[in-house]
mmCIF file of C-alpha atoms and ligand atoms in Angstrom:
data_model
loop_
_atom_site.group_PDB
_atom_site.id
_atom_site.type_symbol
_atom_site.label_atom_id
_atom_site.label_comp_id
_atom_site.label_asym_id
_atom_site.label_seq_id
_atom_site.Cartn_x
_atom_site.Cartn_y
_atom_site.Cartn_z
ATOM 1 C CA MET A 9 4.003 0.017 16.622
ATOM 2 C CA THR A 10 0.734 -2.200 15.957
ATOM 3 C CA ARG A 11 1.470 -6.098 15.316
ATOM 4 C CA ALA A 12 1.540 -6.759 11.041
ATOM 5 C CA ALA A 13 -1.040 -8.491 9.279
ATOM 6 C CA TRP A 14 -2.444 -9.949 6.142
ATOM 7 C CA HIS A 15 -5.534 -7.377 5.196
ATOM 8 C CA VAL A 16 -7.506 -7.257 1.516
ATOM 9 C CA ALA A 17 -6.895 -3.697 -0.111
ATOM 10 C CA THR A 18 -9.054 -1.879 -2.721
ATOM 11 C CA VAL A 19 -7.954 0.352 -5.425
ATOM 12 C CA ALA A 20 -9.941 3.703 -4.593
ATOM 13 C CA GLU A 21 -7.448 5.562 -6.927
ATOM 14 C CA ALA A 22 -4.697 5.638 -8.703
ATOM 15 C CA ARG A 23 -3.389 8.928 -11.003
ATOM 16 C CA GLN A 24 0.706 9.704 -12.519
ATOM 17 C CA GLU A 25 3.101 10.645 -10.041
ATOM 18 C CA THR A 26 5.849 12.168 -12.478
ATOM 19 C CA PRO A 27 6.020 11.048 -16.150
ATOM 20 C CA THR A 28 7.154 7.075 -14.797
ATOM 21 C CA SER A 29 5.572 7.363 -11.503
ATOM 22 C CA ARG A 30 2.062 6.016 -10.307
ATOM 23 C CA ARG A 31 0.231 7.017 -7.419
ATOM 24 C CA ILE A 32 -1.790 4.895 -5.344
ATOM 25 C CA ALA A 33 -4.327 5.169 -2.905
ATOM 26 C CA LEU A 34 -5.404 1.607 -1.196
ATOM 27 C CA ASP A 35 -8.523 1.357 0.925
ATOM 28 C CA ILE A 36 -8.524 -1.115 3.495
ATOM 29 C CA PRO A 37 -11.021 -1.633 5.736
ATOM 30 C CA THR A 38 -8.763 -4.113 8.141
ATOM 31 C CA TRP A 39 -5.722 -1.345 8.687
ATOM 32 C CA PRO A 40 -4.881 -0.017 11.809
ATOM 33 C CA GLY A 41 -3.070 3.097 10.859
ATOM 34 C CA ASN A 42 0.564 3.019 9.767
ATOM 35 C CA GLU A 43 3.121 5.545 11.454
ATOM 36 C CA ALA A 44 5.473 7.916 9.167
ATOM 37 C CA GLY A 45 8.178 6.279 7.364
ATOM 38 C CA ALA A 46 6.029 2.405 7.392
ATOM 39 C CA HIS A 47 6.183 0.117 4.333
ATOM 40 C CA LEU A 48 4.599 -2.155 4.100
ATOM 41 C CA ASP A 49 4.996 -5.705 1.657
ATOM 42 C CA LEU A 50 1.860 -5.832 -1.382
ATOM 43 C CA ARG A 51 1.553 -9.499 -3.213
ATOM 44 C CA LEU A 52 -0.050 -9.978 -6.011
ATOM 45 C CA THR A 53 -1.039 -13.767 -7.468
ATOM 46 C CA ALA A 54 -1.843 -13.933 -11.233
ATOM 47 C CA GLU A 55 -4.657 -16.672 -12.931
ATOM 48 C CA ASP A 56 -2.598 -19.871 -12.469
ATOM 49 C CA GLY A 57 -1.325 -18.701 -8.583
ATOM 50 C CA TYR A 58 2.591 -16.790 -9.147
ATOM 51 C CA GLN A 59 2.789 -14.596 -6.737
ATOM 52 C CA ALA A 60 5.583 -11.614 -6.484
ATOM 53 C CA SER A 61 5.828 -9.550 -4.206
ATOM 54 C CA ARG A 62 7.770 -6.756 -2.486
ATOM 55 C CA SER A 63 8.037 -3.764 -0.493
ATOM 56 C CA TYR A 64 7.274 0.022 -0.390
ATOM 57 C CA SER A 65 6.953 2.617 1.719
ATOM 58 C CA ILE A 66 3.729 4.512 2.609
ATOM 59 C CA ALA A 67 3.086 8.163 2.222
ATOM 60 C CA SER A 68 0.408 8.313 4.423
ATOM 61 C CA SER A 69 0.571 8.275 8.106
ATOM 62 C CA GLY A 70 -2.260 7.942 11.670
ATOM 63 C CA PRO A 71 -5.181 6.121 12.092
ATOM 64 C CA GLY A 72 -6.660 5.878 9.007
ATOM 65 C CA THR A 73 -8.000 3.220 6.710
ATOM 66 C CA ARG A 74 -6.419 4.777 3.242
ATOM 67 C CA VAL A 75 -3.604 4.379 2.939
ATOM 68 C CA VAL A 76 -0.556 6.782 -0.048
ATOM 69 C CA LEU A 77 1.959 4.858 -2.115
ATOM 70 C CA ALA A 78 3.742 6.047 -4.903
ATOM 71 C CA ILE A 79 5.711 3.009 -7.056
ATOM 72 C CA ALA A 80 8.360 4.881 -9.829
ATOM 73 C CA GLU A 81 9.490 2.301 -12.742
ATOM 74 C CA VAL A 82 11.694 0.585 -12.770
ATOM 75 C CA ASP A 83 13.000 -0.397 -16.164
ATOM 76 C CA GLY A 84 12.457 -4.625 -16.491
ATOM 77 C CA GLY A 85 11.132 -5.350 -13.479
ATOM 78 C CA GLU A 86 8.609 -7.766 -13.118
ATOM 79 C CA VAL A 87 6.119 -5.646 -9.844
ATOM 80 C CA SER A 88 6.315 -2.147 -10.493
ATOM 81 C CA PRO A 89 5.788 -1.626 -15.021
ATOM 82 C CA PHE A 90 2.352 -4.016 -13.633
ATOM 83 C CA LEU A 91 1.628 -1.333 -10.224
ATOM 84 C CA VAL A 92 1.990 2.143 -12.474
ATOM 85 C CA HIS A 93 0.379 0.644 -15.927
ATOM 86 C CA ASP A 94 -2.000 -1.977 -15.529
ATOM 87 C CA LEU A 95 -3.454 -1.345 -12.012
ATOM 88 C CA GLN A 96 -6.944 -0.211 -12.194
ATOM 89 C CA VAL A 97 -8.896 1.444 -9.742
ATOM 90 C CA GLY A 98 -11.389 -1.581 -8.011
ATOM 91 C CA ASP A 99 -8.852 -3.267 -8.527
ATOM 92 C CA GLN A 100 -8.177 -5.752 -4.948
ATOM 93 C CA ILE A 101 -4.606 -7.060 -4.200
ATOM 94 C CA GLU A 102 -3.248 -7.563 0.026
ATOM 95 C CA VAL A 103 -0.844 -6.394 1.675
ATOM 96 C CA HIS A 104 1.231 -7.603 4.756
ATOM 97 C CA GLY A 105 2.012 -4.793 7.403
ATOM 98 C CA PRO A 106 2.424 -1.973 8.893
ATOM 99 C CA LEU A 107 6.529 -2.594 8.795
ATOM 100 C CA GLY A 108 9.369 -0.848 10.256
ATOM 101 C CA ALA A 109 9.330 0.506 13.591
ATOM 102 C CA PHE A 110 13.367 1.710 13.204
ATOM 103 C CA PHE A 111 12.650 3.827 9.916
ATOM 104 C CA VAL A 112 9.568 6.193 11.682
ATOM 105 C CA TRP A 113 9.273 9.438 12.660
ATOM 106 C CA ARG A 114 6.464 10.452 15.815
ATOM 107 C CA PRO A 115 5.652 13.663 16.060
ATOM 108 C CA ALA A 116 4.261 14.588 20.006
ATOM 109 C CA ARG A 117 1.591 16.455 21.527
ATOM 110 C CA ASP A 118 0.808 20.058 22.115
ATOM 111 C CA GLY A 119 4.045 21.105 19.551
ATOM 112 C CA ALA A 120 6.817 19.677 21.440
ATOM 113 C CA PRO A 121 9.807 18.820 19.623
ATOM 114 C CA GLY A 122 8.527 15.115 17.779
ATOM 115 C CA ASP A 123 10.013 11.884 19.127
ATOM 116 C CA ALA A 124 11.598 13.857 21.639
ATOM 117 C CA ALA A 125 11.711 10.089 24.301
ATOM 118 C CA ASP A 126 13.870 8.377 21.077
ATOM 119 C CA SER A 127 16.626 11.736 21.662
ATOM 120 C CA SER A 128 19.608 11.297 22.749
ATOM 121 C CA ALA A 129 19.402 14.764 23.495
ATOM 122 C CA GLY A 130 17.452 12.761 26.284
ATOM 123 C CA ALA A 131 15.761 15.205 29.057
ATOM 124 C CA ASP A 132 17.075 18.329 27.064
ATOM 125 C CA ALA A 133 15.487 17.615 23.894
ATOM 126 C CA ALA A 134 12.045 19.685 24.777
ATOM 127 C CA ALA A 135 14.463 22.698 25.869
ATOM 128 C CA MET A 136 16.272 22.389 22.754
ATOM 129 C CA PRO A 137 15.252 20.646 20.100
ATOM 130 C CA ARG A 138 16.869 18.229 18.093
ATOM 131 C CA PRO A 139 16.677 18.994 13.996
ATOM 132 C CA VAL A 140 14.972 16.881 11.595
ATOM 133 C CA GLN A 141 16.879 16.204 8.039
ATOM 134 C CA LEU A 142 16.150 14.433 5.786
ATOM 135 C CA ILE A 143 18.014 12.763 2.548
ATOM 136 C CA ALA A 144 15.857 11.103 -1.032
ATOM 137 C CA GLY A 145 17.354 10.471 -3.372
ATOM 138 C CA GLY A 146 14.581 9.385 -6.166
ATOM 139 C CA SER A 147 11.668 8.108 -4.667
ATOM 140 C CA GLY A 148 13.403 7.300 -2.458
ATOM 141 C CA VAL A 149 11.139 10.755 -1.300
ATOM 142 C CA VAL A 150 8.082 8.274 0.310
ATOM 143 C CA PRO A 151 8.556 7.774 4.312
ATOM 144 C CA LEU A 152 10.623 11.331 3.777
ATOM 145 C CA PHE A 153 7.120 13.215 2.540
ATOM 146 C CA ALA A 154 4.746 11.429 5.845
ATOM 147 C CA MET A 155 7.326 12.244 7.975
ATOM 148 C CA ALA A 156 7.663 16.294 6.654
ATOM 149 C CA SER A 157 3.735 15.577 6.052
ATOM 150 C CA ALA A 158 2.808 14.216 10.225
ATOM 151 C CA HIS A 159 5.466 17.507 11.069
ATOM 152 C CA ALA A 160 3.003 19.655 9.134
ATOM 153 C CA ALA A 161 0.177 17.694 9.868
ATOM 154 C CA ALA A 162 0.445 17.710 14.399
ATOM 155 C CA ALA A 163 1.894 21.373 13.689
ATOM 156 C CA ASP A 164 4.900 19.947 15.720
ATOM 157 C CA ALA A 165 8.029 22.589 16.950
ATOM 158 C CA THR A 166 11.117 19.986 15.181
ATOM 159 C CA PRO A 167 12.726 21.515 12.661
ATOM 160 C CA PHE A 168 12.484 19.817 9.899
ATOM 161 C CA ARG A 169 15.230 19.799 6.353
ATOM 162 C CA LEU A 170 14.182 17.791 2.911
ATOM 163 C CA LEU A 171 17.329 17.695 0.239
ATOM 164 C CA TYR A 172 16.135 16.065 -2.556
ATOM 165 C CA SER A 173 18.414 14.895 -5.068
ATOM 166 C CA VAL A 174 16.519 13.340 -8.390
ATOM 167 C CA ARG A 175 17.164 13.714 -12.165
ATOM 168 C CA THR A 176 14.995 16.733 -13.258
ATOM 169 C CA PRO A 177 12.000 18.684 -12.437
ATOM 170 C CA GLU A 178 9.508 16.736 -14.280
ATOM 171 C CA ASP A 179 10.878 14.011 -11.888
ATOM 172 C CA LEU A 180 10.462 14.699 -8.077
ATOM 173 C CA PHE A 181 7.001 13.369 -6.851
ATOM 174 C CA PHE A 182 4.909 15.865 -4.613
ATOM 175 C CA ALA A 183 5.907 18.044 -6.065
ATOM 176 C CA ASP A 184 3.046 20.531 -5.323
ATOM 177 C CA ASP A 185 2.850 18.713 -1.887
ATOM 178 C CA LEU A 186 6.297 19.715 -0.926
ATOM 179 C CA ALA A 187 5.944 22.910 -2.046
ATOM 180 C CA ALA A 188 3.271 23.863 -0.086
ATOM 181 C CA LEU A 189 4.720 22.113 3.324
ATOM 182 C CA ALA A 190 7.967 24.756 1.896
ATOM 183 C CA ALA A 191 4.947 27.568 2.522
ATOM 184 C CA ALA A 192 3.596 26.656 5.175
ATOM 185 C CA PRO A 193 4.247 28.702 9.116
ATOM 186 C CA GLU A 194 6.942 28.476 10.591
ATOM 187 C CA PRO A 195 7.630 26.155 13.441
ATOM 188 C CA THR A 196 6.256 23.529 10.366
ATOM 189 C CA ARG A 197 7.692 25.183 7.505
ATOM 190 C CA LEU A 198 9.871 22.019 5.659
ATOM 191 C CA ALA A 199 12.764 23.626 4.950
ATOM 192 C CA LEU A 200 13.567 22.951 0.552
ATOM 193 C CA ASP A 201 16.652 21.517 -0.809
ATOM 194 C CA VAL A 202 16.805 20.570 -4.170
ATOM 195 C CA VAL A 203 19.143 18.903 -6.470
ATOM 196 C CA TYR A 204 18.976 18.536 -10.277
ATOM 197 C CA THR A 205 21.479 15.442 -11.901
ATOM 198 C CA ARG A 206 20.567 15.890 -15.168
ATOM 199 C CA GLN A 207 18.502 18.871 -16.042
ATOM 200 C CA ALA A 208 17.845 22.315 -13.052
ATOM 201 C CA PRO A 209 14.941 24.448 -13.588
ATOM 202 C CA ALA A 210 15.025 28.080 -15.181
ATOM 203 C CA GLY A 211 17.083 29.665 -13.171
ATOM 204 C CA ALA A 212 18.312 27.466 -10.661
ATOM 205 C CA THR A 213 21.994 29.158 -8.622
ATOM 206 C CA ARG A 214 23.244 25.082 -9.517
ATOM 207 C CA ALA A 215 22.973 22.816 -12.181
ATOM 208 C CA PRO A 216 22.889 20.219 -12.398
ATOM 209 C CA GLY A 217 25.064 17.015 -11.914
ATOM 210 C CA ARG A 218 25.021 14.858 -9.133
ATOM 211 C CA LEU A 219 25.466 14.986 -4.766
ATOM 212 C CA THR A 220 28.728 15.889 -3.750
ATOM 213 C CA ALA A 221 29.892 15.372 -0.275
ATOM 214 C CA ASP A 222 30.333 19.372 -0.664
ATOM 215 C CA VAL A 223 27.087 19.979 -1.728
ATOM 216 C CA LEU A 224 25.621 17.902 0.513
ATOM 217 C CA GLY A 225 27.367 19.587 3.703
ATOM 218 C CA GLU A 226 26.186 23.408 1.858
ATOM 219 C CA LEU A 227 22.591 21.763 1.934
ATOM 220 C CA VAL A 228 22.173 19.956 5.678
ATOM 221 C CA TRP A 229 21.736 20.518 9.038
ATOM 222 C CA PRO A 230 25.522 20.761 10.615
ATOM 223 C CA VAL A 231 27.327 19.105 12.993
ATOM 224 C CA GLU A 232 26.702 21.619 15.444
ATOM 225 C CA ARG A 233 23.204 21.231 15.954
ATOM 226 C CA GLU A 234 23.175 17.316 16.578
ATOM 227 C CA PRO A 235 20.316 16.468 13.318
ATOM 228 C CA ARG A 236 18.594 13.207 13.942
ATOM 229 C CA ILE A 237 18.530 12.596 9.266
ATOM 230 C CA PHE A 238 16.685 9.985 7.332
ATOM 231 C CA VAL A 239 17.523 8.956 4.369
ATOM 232 C CA CYS A 240 15.848 6.535 1.796
ATOM 233 C CA GLY A 241 16.544 5.714 -1.919
ATOM 234 C CA PRO A 242 18.362 3.709 -4.103
ATOM 235 C CA THR A 243 21.477 1.316 -2.204
ATOM 236 C CA PRO A 244 24.574 2.999 -4.397
ATOM 237 C CA PHE A 245 23.013 6.453 -3.281
ATOM 238 C CA VAL A 246 22.203 5.797 -0.146
ATOM 239 C CA GLU A 247 25.680 4.313 0.777
ATOM 240 C CA SER A 248 27.639 7.710 -0.743
ATOM 241 C CA VAL A 249 25.154 9.899 1.361
ATOM 242 C CA ALA A 250 25.786 7.855 4.586
ATOM 243 C CA ASP A 251 29.847 7.816 4.679
ATOM 244 C CA TRP A 252 30.201 11.380 3.840
ATOM 245 C CA LEU A 253 28.016 11.730 6.655
ATOM 246 C CA VAL A 254 30.228 10.485 8.583
ATOM 247 C CA ALA A 255 32.796 11.577 7.205
ATOM 248 C CA ALA A 256 31.339 14.409 7.730
ATOM 249 C CA GLY A 257 31.631 13.800 11.956
ATOM 250 C CA HIS A 258 27.564 12.899 11.861
ATOM 251 C CA PRO A 259 27.523 10.360 14.348
ATOM 252 C CA ALA A 260 26.122 6.747 12.716
ATOM 253 C CA SER A 261 23.999 6.763 15.625
ATOM 254 C CA SER A 262 22.336 9.690 14.654
ATOM 255 C CA ILE A 263 21.408 8.135 10.331
ATOM 256 C CA ARG A 264 18.914 5.623 9.908
ATOM 257 C CA THR A 265 18.292 4.512 6.102
ATOM 258 C CA GLU A 266 16.391 2.750 4.365
ATOM 259 C CA ARG A 267 17.626 0.699 0.803
ATOM 260 C CA PHE A 268 14.435 0.556 -2.398
ATOM 261 C CA GLY A 269 17.652 -2.474 -4.179
ATOM 262 C CA GLY A 270 18.194 -1.913 -7.626
ATOM 263 C CA ALA A 271 22.201 -1.313 -8.231
HETATM 264 C C1 LIG B 1 10.975 -0.649 2.578
HETATM 265 C C2 LIG B 1 10.862 -0.738 0.989
HETATM 266 C C3 LIG B 1 10.474 0.240 0.218
HETATM 267 C C4 LIG B 1 10.328 0.759 -1.318
HETATM 268 N N1 LIG B 1 9.348 1.915 -0.902
HETATM 269 C C5 LIG B 1 8.784 1.944 -2.682
HETATM 270 C C6 LIG B 1 9.108 3.449 -3.113
HETATM 271 O O1 LIG B 1 7.872 4.097 -1.885
HETATM 272 N N2 LIG B 1 8.481 2.935 -4.413
HETATM 273 C C7 LIG B 1 8.971 2.425 -5.032
HETATM 274 O O2 LIG B 1 9.110 2.195 -6.613
HETATM 275 N N3 LIG B 1 9.917 1.717 -4.657
HETATM 276 C C8 LIG B 1 9.917 1.002 -3.708
HETATM 277 N N4 LIG B 1 11.035 -0.232 -3.948
HETATM 278 C C9 LIG B 1 11.524 -0.194 -4.134
HETATM 279 C C10 LIG B 1 10.790 -2.126 -4.639
HETATM 280 O O3 LIG B 1 10.249 -2.939 -4.155
HETATM 281 C C11 LIG B 1 10.587 -3.195 -5.585
HETATM 282 O O4 LIG B 1 11.760 -3.122 -5.505
HETATM 283 C C12 LIG B 1 10.992 -1.558 -7.106
HETATM 284 O O5 LIG B 1 9.395 -1.299 -7.394
HETATM 285 C C13 LIG B 1 11.283 -3.128 -8.320
HETATM 286 O O6 LIG B 1 10.298 -3.914 -8.467
HETATM 287 P P1 LIG B 1 10.063 -4.343 -9.281
HETATM 288 O O7 LIG B 1 9.362 -6.170 -9.516
HETATM 289 O O8 LIG B 1 10.075 -4.412 -10.967
HETATM 290 O O9 LIG B 1 11.539 -5.353 -9.986
HETATM 291 P P2 LIG B 1 12.704 -6.508 -10.239
HETATM 292 O O10 LIG B 1 11.881 -6.380 -11.314
HETATM 293 O O11 LIG B 1 12.550 -6.382 -8.271
HETATM 294 O O12 LIG B 1 14.042 -5.693 -11.023
HETATM 295 C C14 LIG B 1 14.495 -5.662 -12.097
HETATM 296 C C15 LIG B 1 15.649 -4.791 -12.483
HETATM 297 O O13 LIG B 1 16.026 -3.321 -11.435
HETATM 298 C C16 LIG B 1 17.151 -3.294 -10.193
HETATM 299 N N5 LIG B 1 15.410 -3.021 -8.989
HETATM 300 C C17 LIG B 1 14.437 -3.028 -8.032
HETATM 301 N N6 LIG B 1 14.407 -2.188 -7.738
HETATM 302 C C18 LIG B 1 14.669 -1.456 -7.892
HETATM 303 C C19 LIG B 1 15.034 -0.448 -7.357
HETATM 304 N N7 LIG B 1 14.167 0.882 -6.544
HETATM 305 N N8 LIG B 1 15.910 0.482 -7.964
HETATM 306 C C20 LIG B 1 16.290 0.786 -9.482
HETATM 307 N N9 LIG B 1 16.712 -0.271 -9.746
HETATM 308 C C21 LIG B 1 16.038 -1.208 -8.862
HETATM 309 C C22 LIG B 1 17.409 -5.088 -9.716
HETATM 310 O O14 LIG B 1 18.235 -5.173 -8.811
HETATM 311 C C23 LIG B 1 17.374 -5.627 -10.772
HETATM 312 O O15 LIG B 1 18.121 -6.234 -11.790
HETATM 313 C C24 LIG B 1 10.791 0.017 -1.606
HETATM 314 C C25 LIG B 1 11.567 -1.105 -1.150
HETATM 315 C C26 LIG B 1 12.106 -1.587 -0.307
HETATM 316 C C27 LIG B 1 12.936 -2.539 0.140
#
């Protein structure tokens, strides 16, 4: 991973992502590129010199200097309401990054399985790719979307699956993009499962409700397939999911987590 540094970023685009979140594209001429799953620290400075910084995952990856974020408004929060409602196209902010070498997925070349060098399956990885299971709660989908997009862009042959827990259909981040990834031809097709916690869409086979260990067990690659698992979302979500995965027999060494904070 490229060494992290401070950069000046200009807001190039901003659009509503869901009723309570916003997708923001930053132009960062000095950005060195980033791996899928990386994050950055964003710093705001008020006219009186007061500063506040928060971490945000990067929804984009690769060598480009356009960096995409997706930010959910946290009620009563100090920074996220400003980013969702007030930050304007043309504004400049400071960012530090790219950060996070652990919670990343790297596509391999020539359609071989991604991240083979990082796989505990070792030399057998190329012959029997370990599938990748992504598990997101709410805005925790951001770095996982970057991984799924990088997987598709690289035409990587690793089987990819995303389990996405979200309150209602209108709260889905990257809804159209995920639908496109789920409709892509094999071998890059994303297997997509969505669990709605408060309101399911018309015709849904599963009643709305919080993710449980049983539902998780139905919707993730089984232990026998030795998936590599990335879990991201609010702290309680990540902790519950990680506990259930370990209880189901997935080795802790196969599970990587990223916590977004919150009670
Ligand atoms: C590595 C990393 C990546 C992140 N990526 C993203 C991202 O891609 N998109 C995104 O929207 N957020 C992301 N976050 C969360 C983000 O850093 C902030 O915590 C969030 O935007 C809230 O900041 P705030 O200043 O509005 O709230 P604060 O003023 O910091 O907090 C206000 C209250 O809300 C609670 N709270 C803080 N964060 C959350 C949360 N995520 N959910 C629920 N309650 C919370 C606090 O405990 C506090 O009680 C990431 C966090 C980390 C550590």
